[in-house]
GROMACS .gro file of C-alpha atoms in nm:
model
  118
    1UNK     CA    1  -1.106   1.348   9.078
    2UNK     CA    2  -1.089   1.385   8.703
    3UNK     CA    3  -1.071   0.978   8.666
    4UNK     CA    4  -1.336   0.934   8.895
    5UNK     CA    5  -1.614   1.200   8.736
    6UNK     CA    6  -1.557   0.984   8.409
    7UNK     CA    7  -1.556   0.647   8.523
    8UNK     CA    8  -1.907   0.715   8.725
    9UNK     CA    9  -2.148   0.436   8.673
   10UNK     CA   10  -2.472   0.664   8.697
   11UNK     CA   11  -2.473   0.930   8.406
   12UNK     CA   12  -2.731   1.004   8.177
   13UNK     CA   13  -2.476   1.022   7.899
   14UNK     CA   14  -2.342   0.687   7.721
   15UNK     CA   15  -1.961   0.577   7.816
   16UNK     CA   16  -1.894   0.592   7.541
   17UNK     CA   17  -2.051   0.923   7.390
   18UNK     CA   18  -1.898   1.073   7.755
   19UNK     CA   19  -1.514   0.948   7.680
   20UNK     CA   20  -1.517   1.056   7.317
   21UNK     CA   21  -1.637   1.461   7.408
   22UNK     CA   22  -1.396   1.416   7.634
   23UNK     CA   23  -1.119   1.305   7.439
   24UNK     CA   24  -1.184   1.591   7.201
   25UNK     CA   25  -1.250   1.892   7.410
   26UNK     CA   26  -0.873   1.771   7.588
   27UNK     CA   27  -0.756   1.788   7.228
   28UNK     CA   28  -0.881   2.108   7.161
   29UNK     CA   29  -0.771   2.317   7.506
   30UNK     CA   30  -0.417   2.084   7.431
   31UNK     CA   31  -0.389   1.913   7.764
   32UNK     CA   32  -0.165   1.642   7.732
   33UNK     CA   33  -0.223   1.464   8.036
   34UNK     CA   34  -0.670   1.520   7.999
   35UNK     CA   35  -0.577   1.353   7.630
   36UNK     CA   36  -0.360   1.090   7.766
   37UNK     CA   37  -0.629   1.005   8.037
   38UNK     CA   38  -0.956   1.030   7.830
   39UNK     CA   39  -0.751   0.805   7.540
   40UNK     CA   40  -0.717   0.529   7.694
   41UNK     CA   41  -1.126   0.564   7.862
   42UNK     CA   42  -1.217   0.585   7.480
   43UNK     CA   43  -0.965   0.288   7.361
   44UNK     CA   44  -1.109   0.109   7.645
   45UNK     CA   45  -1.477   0.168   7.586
   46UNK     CA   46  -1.479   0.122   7.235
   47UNK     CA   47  -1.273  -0.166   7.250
   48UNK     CA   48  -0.993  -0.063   6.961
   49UNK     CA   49  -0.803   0.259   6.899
   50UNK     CA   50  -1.028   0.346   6.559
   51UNK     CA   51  -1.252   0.582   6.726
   52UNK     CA   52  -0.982   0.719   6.893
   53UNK     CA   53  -0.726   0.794   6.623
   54UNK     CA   54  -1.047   0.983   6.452
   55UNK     CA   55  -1.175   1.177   6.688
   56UNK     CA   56  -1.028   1.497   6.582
   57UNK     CA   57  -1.139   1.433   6.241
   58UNK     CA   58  -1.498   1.291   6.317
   59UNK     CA   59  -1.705   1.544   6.056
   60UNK     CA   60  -1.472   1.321   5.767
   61UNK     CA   61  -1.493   0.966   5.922
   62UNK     CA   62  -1.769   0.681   5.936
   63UNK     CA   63  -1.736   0.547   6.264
   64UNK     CA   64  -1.893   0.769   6.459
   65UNK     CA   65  -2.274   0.717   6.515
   66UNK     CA   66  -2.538   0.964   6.490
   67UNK     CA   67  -2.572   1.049   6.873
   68UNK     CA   68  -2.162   1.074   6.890
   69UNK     CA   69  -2.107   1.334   6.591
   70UNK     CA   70  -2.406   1.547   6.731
   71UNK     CA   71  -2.238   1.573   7.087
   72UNK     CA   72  -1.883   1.586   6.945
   73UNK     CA   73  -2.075   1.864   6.726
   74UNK     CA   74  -2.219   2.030   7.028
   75UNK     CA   75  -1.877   2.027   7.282
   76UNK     CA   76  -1.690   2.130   7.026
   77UNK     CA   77  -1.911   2.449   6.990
   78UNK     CA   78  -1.970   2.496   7.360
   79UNK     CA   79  -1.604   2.491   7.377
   80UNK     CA   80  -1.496   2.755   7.162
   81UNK     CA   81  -1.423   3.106   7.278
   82UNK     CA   82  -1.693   3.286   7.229
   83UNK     CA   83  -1.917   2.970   7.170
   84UNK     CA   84  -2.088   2.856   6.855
   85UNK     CA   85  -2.367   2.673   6.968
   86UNK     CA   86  -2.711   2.788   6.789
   87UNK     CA   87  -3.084   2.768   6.796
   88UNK     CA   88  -3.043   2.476   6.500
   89UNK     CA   89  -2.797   2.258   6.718
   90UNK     CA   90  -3.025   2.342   7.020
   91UNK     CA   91  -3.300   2.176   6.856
   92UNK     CA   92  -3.092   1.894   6.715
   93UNK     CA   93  -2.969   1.835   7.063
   94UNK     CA   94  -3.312   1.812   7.249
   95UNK     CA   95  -3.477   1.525   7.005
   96UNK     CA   96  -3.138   1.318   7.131
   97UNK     CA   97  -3.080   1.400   7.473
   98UNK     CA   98  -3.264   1.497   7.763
   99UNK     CA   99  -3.196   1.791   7.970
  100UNK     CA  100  -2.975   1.566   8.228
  101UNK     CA  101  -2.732   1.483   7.923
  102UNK     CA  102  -2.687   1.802   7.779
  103UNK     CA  103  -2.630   1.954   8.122
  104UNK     CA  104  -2.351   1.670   8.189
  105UNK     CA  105  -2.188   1.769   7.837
  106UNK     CA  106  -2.149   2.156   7.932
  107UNK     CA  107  -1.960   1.997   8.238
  108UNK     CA  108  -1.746   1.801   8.032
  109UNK     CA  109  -1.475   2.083   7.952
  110UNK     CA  110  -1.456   2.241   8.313
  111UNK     CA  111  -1.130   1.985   8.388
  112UNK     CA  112  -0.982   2.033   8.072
  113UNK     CA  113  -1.023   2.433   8.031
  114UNK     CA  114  -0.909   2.432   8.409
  115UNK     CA  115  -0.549   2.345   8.285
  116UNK     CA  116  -0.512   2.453   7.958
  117UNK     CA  117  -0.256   2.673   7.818
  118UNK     CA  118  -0.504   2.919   7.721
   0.00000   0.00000   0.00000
C-alpha cells in the first residue's frame, strides 16, 4: 500500500520532491524498512545516490533545489512532536505550492509515524 501511494502517477507534488520528504521523515521516525523503500524511489528518481546520501544533511548541501529544501523544511517541522511549523514557513509554503501539495505533504508521514519506534 505504502509502494503504491508513492509510485502514483497523479500527485500534485513532484516525484521527486515526494520521494525525498519521504526519505527524510522515514529517517527521522527511524523506520528501517520506510528508509530502505523510499531510498531506492529517491536513487531511482534522481538518477544517482547524491541526493540521497544528503538528505539528512540538506540545510548544509547544494543539491537540493529551492522547492526541495522548503518541503524538506516544512515535513521536517510538521513532523516533530509538538510541530514547528510557523506563520513564516506558512507563507513560504503557499507562493510554492498549492493547497493540493501541501495537503499531500502532511500525508507524507502517516506510514512512517504508523511504525515507528516512538
Amino acid at each position: 500500500m505504502f509502494v503504491g501511494w508513492l509510485e502514483r502517477k497523479r500527485s500534485p507534488l513532484d516525484p521527486v520532491v515526494r520521494s525525498l520528504v519521504s526519505a527524510r521523515i522515514a529517517q527521522m521516525c527511524l523506520c528501517e524498512f520506510c528508509v530502505d523503500i523510499t531510498s531506492m524511489k529517491v536513487a531511482e528518481r534522481t538518477g544517482s545516490t547524491d541526493k540521497l546520501l544528503a538528505v539528512a544533511d540538506w540545510r548544509q548541501s547544494p543539491l537540493f533545489s529551492d522547492e526541495e529544501r522548503l518541503a524538506l523544511e516544512y515535513a521536517e517541522a510538521a513532523s516533530v512532536t509538538p510541530p514547528t511549523v510557523d506563520d513564516a514557513l506558512r507563507a513560504r509554503l503557499v507562493t510554492h505550492f498549492d493547497a493540493q501539495a501541501l495537503t499531500e505533504t502532511d500525508g507524507i508521514d502517516r506510514p512512517a509515524k504508523s511504525v515507528s519506534p516512538f
